[in-house]
Tab-separated table of C-alpha atoms in Angstrom:
chain	number	residue	atom	x	y	z
A	113	ASP	CA	236.860	58.251	20.946
A	114	VAL	CA	235.822	55.055	22.696
A	115	LYS	CA	234.797	52.296	20.400
A	116	VAL	CA	232.829	49.304	21.523
A	117	THR	CA	232.001	46.870	18.767
A	118	GLN	CA	229.850	43.770	18.700
A	119	SER	CA	230.333	40.887	16.331
A	120	SER	CA	226.857	40.940	14.780
A	121	ARG	CA	223.998	43.440	14.481
A	122	TYR	CA	221.426	40.758	13.717
A	123	LEU	CA	221.507	37.055	14.479
A	124	VAL	CA	218.950	34.295	13.934
A	125	LYS	CA	219.480	30.987	15.710
A	126	ARG	CA	217.482	27.854	16.327
A	127	THR	CA	216.322	26.569	19.691
A	128	GLY	CA	219.026	24.495	21.348
A	129	GLU	CA	221.936	26.012	19.432
A	130	LYS	CA	224.991	27.344	21.241
A	131	VAL	CA	225.329	31.056	20.560
A	132	PHE	CA	228.382	33.277	20.943
A	133	LEU	CA	228.108	37.053	21.113
A	134	GLU	CA	231.397	38.904	21.055
A	135	CYS	CA	232.269	42.374	22.265
A	136	VAL	CA	235.518	44.270	21.801
A	137	GLN	CA	236.554	47.636	23.254
A	138	ASP	CA	239.604	49.654	22.303
A	139	MET	CA	240.036	51.950	25.319
A	140	ASP	CA	241.858	49.585	27.676
A	141	HIS	CA	238.826	49.620	29.998
A	142	GLU	CA	238.939	47.245	32.921
A	143	ASN	CA	235.198	46.782	33.222
A	144	MET	CA	232.872	45.175	30.725
A	145	PHE	CA	229.186	44.380	30.908
A	146	TRP	CA	226.500	42.455	29.066
A	147	TYR	CA	222.935	43.730	29.197
A	148	ARG	CA	219.704	42.547	27.775
A	149	GLN	CA	217.200	45.160	26.582
A	150	ASP	CA	213.503	44.349	26.358
A	151	PRO	CA	210.600	46.818	25.925
A	152	GLY	CA	209.334	48.080	29.266
A	153	LEU	CA	212.100	46.331	31.203
A	154	GLY	CA	214.985	48.664	30.516
A	155	LEU	CA	218.554	47.416	30.645
A	156	ARG	CA	219.013	44.300	32.709
A	157	LEU	CA	222.507	43.176	33.639
A	158	ILE	CA	223.388	39.610	32.702
A	159	TYR	CA	227.072	39.393	33.650
A	160	PHE	CA	229.951	41.752	34.207
A	161	SER	CA	233.709	41.545	34.523
A	162	TYR	CA	236.158	43.750	36.407
A	163	ASP	CA	239.298	42.058	35.144
A	164	VAL	CA	240.614	39.437	32.790
A	165	LYS	CA	239.328	35.964	33.657
A	166	MET	CA	237.067	37.486	36.277
A	167	LYS	CA	233.283	37.430	36.038
A	168	GLU	CA	230.330	38.155	38.262
A	169	LYS	CA	226.662	37.417	37.861
A	170	GLY	CA	224.278	40.243	37.248
A	171	ASP	CA	220.539	40.227	37.753
A	172	ILE	CA	219.550	37.631	35.122
A	173	PRO	CA	222.467	35.202	34.585
A	174	GLU	CA	220.386	32.045	34.124
A	175	GLY	CA	220.945	30.448	30.742
A	176	TYR	CA	224.056	32.521	30.020
A	177	SER	CA	227.774	32.291	30.627
A	178	VAL	CA	230.659	34.613	29.779
A	179	SER	CA	234.325	34.516	28.963
A	180	ARG	CA	237.011	37.161	29.296
A	181	GLU	CA	240.367	35.793	28.191
A	182	LYS	CA	241.728	39.158	27.064
A	183	LYS	CA	241.150	42.613	28.504
A	184	GLU	CA	239.574	43.994	25.357
A	185	ARG	CA	237.185	41.132	24.650
A	186	PHE	CA	234.126	39.942	26.552
A	187	SER	CA	231.999	37.131	25.165
A	188	LEU	CA	228.459	36.171	26.063
A	189	ILE	CA	227.501	32.543	25.555
A	190	LEU	CA	224.032	31.075	25.345
A	191	GLU	CA	224.663	27.405	26.067
A	192	SER	CA	221.363	26.230	24.601
A	193	ALA	CA	219.350	29.029	23.052
A	194	SER	CA	215.655	29.256	23.876
A	195	THR	CA	212.904	31.413	22.409
A	196	ASN	CA	212.685	33.502	25.595
A	197	GLN	CA	216.235	34.647	24.933
A	198	THR	CA	215.086	36.511	21.840
A	199	SER	CA	216.136	40.058	22.663
A	200	MET	CA	218.508	42.944	22.032
A	201	TYR	CA	221.902	42.361	23.674
A	202	LEU	CA	224.086	45.322	24.539
A	203	CYS	CA	227.698	45.211	25.566
A	204	ALA	CA	229.286	48.086	27.506
A	205	SER	CA	232.649	49.012	28.950
A	206	SER	CA	233.852	51.502	31.531
A	207	GLY	CA	237.097	52.407	33.192
A	208	GLN	CA	236.337	53.711	36.674
A	209	VAL	CA	233.969	51.509	38.619
A	210	VAL	CA	236.151	51.697	41.728
A	211	ALA	CA	236.012	55.486	41.696
A	212	GLY	CA	232.249	55.329	41.862
A	213	TRP	CA	231.386	57.327	38.780
A	214	ASP	CA	231.843	55.553	35.528
A	215	GLU	CA	230.383	56.449	32.185
A	216	GLN	CA	229.466	53.289	30.371
A	217	TYR	CA	230.175	53.132	26.657
A	218	PHE	CA	227.781	50.892	24.814
A	219	GLY	CA	228.173	48.835	21.698
A	220	PRO	CA	225.634	49.012	18.849
A	221	GLY	CA	223.736	45.968	20.081
A	222	THR	CA	222.975	42.539	18.676
A	223	ARG	CA	219.363	41.712	17.952
A	224	LEU	CA	219.078	37.975	18.510
A	225	THR	CA	216.088	35.998	17.333
A	226	VAL	CA	215.716	32.399	18.467
A	227	THR	CA	213.243	30.354	16.453
B	91	GLY	CA	217.616	43.689	45.554
B	92	GLU	CA	218.376	47.296	44.771
B	93	ASN	CA	216.212	48.937	42.140
B	94	VAL	CA	215.493	52.181	40.310
B	95	GLU	CA	211.938	53.157	39.414
B	96	GLN	CA	211.381	55.524	36.508
B	97	HIS	CA	208.253	57.475	35.528
B	98	PRO	CA	206.543	58.013	33.215
B	99	SER	CA	207.138	55.147	30.814
B	100	THR	CA	205.935	57.285	27.916
B	101	LEU	CA	205.853	61.058	27.597
B	102	SER	CA	204.509	63.116	24.732
B	103	VAL	CA	205.097	66.867	24.566
B	104	GLN	CA	204.686	69.629	22.034
B	105	GLU	CA	207.839	71.103	20.560
B	106	GLY	CA	209.019	73.957	22.747
B	107	ASP	CA	207.436	72.586	25.915
B	108	SER	CA	209.378	71.177	28.858
B	109	ALA	CA	209.706	67.494	29.718
B	110	VAL	CA	210.387	66.018	33.140
B	111	ILE	CA	211.342	62.425	33.902
B	112	LYS	CA	211.509	61.237	37.495
B	113	CYS	CA	213.399	58.379	39.149
B	114	THR	CA	213.600	56.968	42.640
B	115	TYR	CA	216.301	54.658	43.954
B	116	SER	CA	216.410	52.267	46.869
B	117	ASP	CA	220.123	52.045	47.749
B	118	SER	CA	220.866	54.969	50.073
B	119	ALA	CA	224.609	54.452	49.438
B	120	SER	CA	224.229	55.353	45.747
B	121	ASN	CA	226.491	58.253	44.879
B	122	TYR	CA	226.390	58.555	41.112
B	123	PHE	CA	223.339	59.155	38.932
B	124	PRO	CA	223.822	59.134	35.145
B	125	TRP	CA	221.221	59.661	32.447
B	126	TYR	CA	221.485	57.937	29.081
B	127	LYS	CA	219.690	58.768	25.851
B	128	GLN	CA	218.981	56.107	23.253
B	129	GLU	CA	217.784	57.282	19.868
B	130	LEU	CA	215.898	54.855	17.688
B	131	GLY	CA	218.198	52.124	16.426
B	132	LYS	CA	221.232	53.522	18.209
B	133	ARG	CA	223.227	52.748	21.312
B	134	PRO	CA	222.576	54.447	24.687
B	135	GLN	CA	224.845	57.417	25.311
B	136	LEU	CA	225.492	59.407	28.457
B	137	ILE	CA	223.958	62.879	28.273
B	138	ILE	CA	224.396	64.161	31.819
B	139	ASP	CA	225.258	62.858	35.263
B	140	ILE	CA	225.223	64.074	38.833
B	141	ARG	CA	227.160	63.044	41.902
B	142	SER	CA	225.713	62.799	45.368
B	143	ASN	CA	227.533	65.884	46.671
B	144	VAL	CA	225.662	68.095	44.196
B	145	GLY	CA	221.974	68.995	44.208
B	146	GLU	CA	221.591	70.265	40.671
B	147	LYS	CA	223.527	70.299	37.420
B	148	LYS	CA	222.709	72.000	34.150
B	149	ASP	CA	224.004	71.631	30.601
B	150	GLN	CA	222.314	73.912	28.100
B	151	ARG	CA	218.709	72.712	27.782
B	152	ILE	CA	219.002	69.764	30.137
B	153	ALA	CA	219.274	69.735	33.904
B	154	VAL	CA	219.248	67.129	36.618
B	155	THR	CA	218.200	67.540	40.226
B	156	LEU	CA	218.926	65.206	43.117
B	157	ASN	CA	217.133	64.920	46.443
B	158	LYS	CA	219.191	62.529	48.558
B	159	THR	CA	216.809	62.638	51.501
B	160	ALA	CA	213.880	61.509	49.388
B	161	LYS	CA	216.114	59.304	47.193
B	162	HIS	CA	214.845	60.702	43.953
B	163	PHE	CA	216.324	62.503	40.998
B	164	SER	CA	214.882	64.061	37.877
B	165	LEU	CA	215.799	65.025	34.340
B	166	HIS	CA	214.441	68.296	32.982
B	167	ILE	CA	214.528	69.163	29.292
B	168	THR	CA	213.475	72.684	28.343
B	169	GLU	CA	212.478	74.003	24.918
B	170	THR	CA	212.128	70.488	23.568
B	171	GLN	CA	212.981	69.812	19.942
B	172	PRO	CA	212.086	66.868	17.678
B	173	GLU	CA	215.652	65.544	18.008
B	174	ASP	CA	215.031	65.100	21.742
B	175	SER	CA	212.688	62.231	20.857
B	176	ALA	CA	214.335	59.096	22.256
B	177	VAL	CA	214.285	56.663	25.150
B	178	TYR	CA	215.865	58.054	28.297
B	179	PHE	CA	217.290	55.833	31.043
B	180	CYS	CA	218.130	56.964	34.541
B	181	ALA	CA	220.575	54.970	36.633
B	182	ALA	CA	222.089	54.832	40.080
B	183	LYS	CA	225.253	53.265	41.438
B	184	ARG	CA	227.552	53.340	44.379
B	185	ARG	CA	231.312	53.018	44.531
B	186	GLY	CA	232.557	49.688	43.266
B	187	PHE	CA	229.167	48.260	42.396
B	188	LYS	CA	227.192	47.751	39.251
B	189	THR	CA	224.935	50.378	37.752
B	190	ILE	CA	221.192	49.891	38.227
B	191	PHE	CA	219.087	51.217	35.348
B	192	GLY	CA	215.497	52.374	35.324
B	193	ALA	CA	213.039	50.865	32.848
B	194	GLY	CA	213.261	53.845	30.499
B	195	THR	CA	211.006	56.675	29.334
B	196	ARG	CA	210.045	57.005	25.703
B	197	LEU	CA	209.830	60.715	24.918
B	198	PHE	CA	207.945	61.931	21.851
B	199	VAL	CA	208.334	65.559	20.837
B	200	LYS	CA	205.616	66.598	18.401
B	201	ALA	CA	206.503	69.251	15.876
């Protein structure tokens, strides 16, 4: 059974703080993703990674950065948190992007509130 | 950029009725179309998917259809039950590229 875990379920931070969200998967998946989920906007891709130390921008990368030092861990960093980054953040992993059909396994989500 | 449009945004049905959610995609090279279900407070999970070489796929009470010419695909749920209440996301992707998700449909099944 694939397990994707996220470091926090709920997080409250102040404007301007640096925020780290961590994601760990235990299935040796090559591909990892960070999404942001907002009502009426669905799942929007922030960044993704196809390999260790590799990253690519998604649709809304502004204000975020990522780090993938180990295959199983993918971190999302908010360099200077702002109130418009208050959202639910979902991490996902998958193993077969190159094949074309890849089920994504999601973590439980982190609800971040920036005050 | 590439996008996936999903309709309706909200759907309310009576228990036992059918529910249909429709999506259109813009990237004609898309070849994989998954559907995810997200129950309240839980993570999205894959419930069914279809590949571009297939026109229809069924799994018990759920089915997906794909019309490549029109670039649209649909999710059909028959004999709906209260536990079908959730947010459903359609998605489209092509080989080697990221998955594009629709905005989601919130389905309410009234007992």
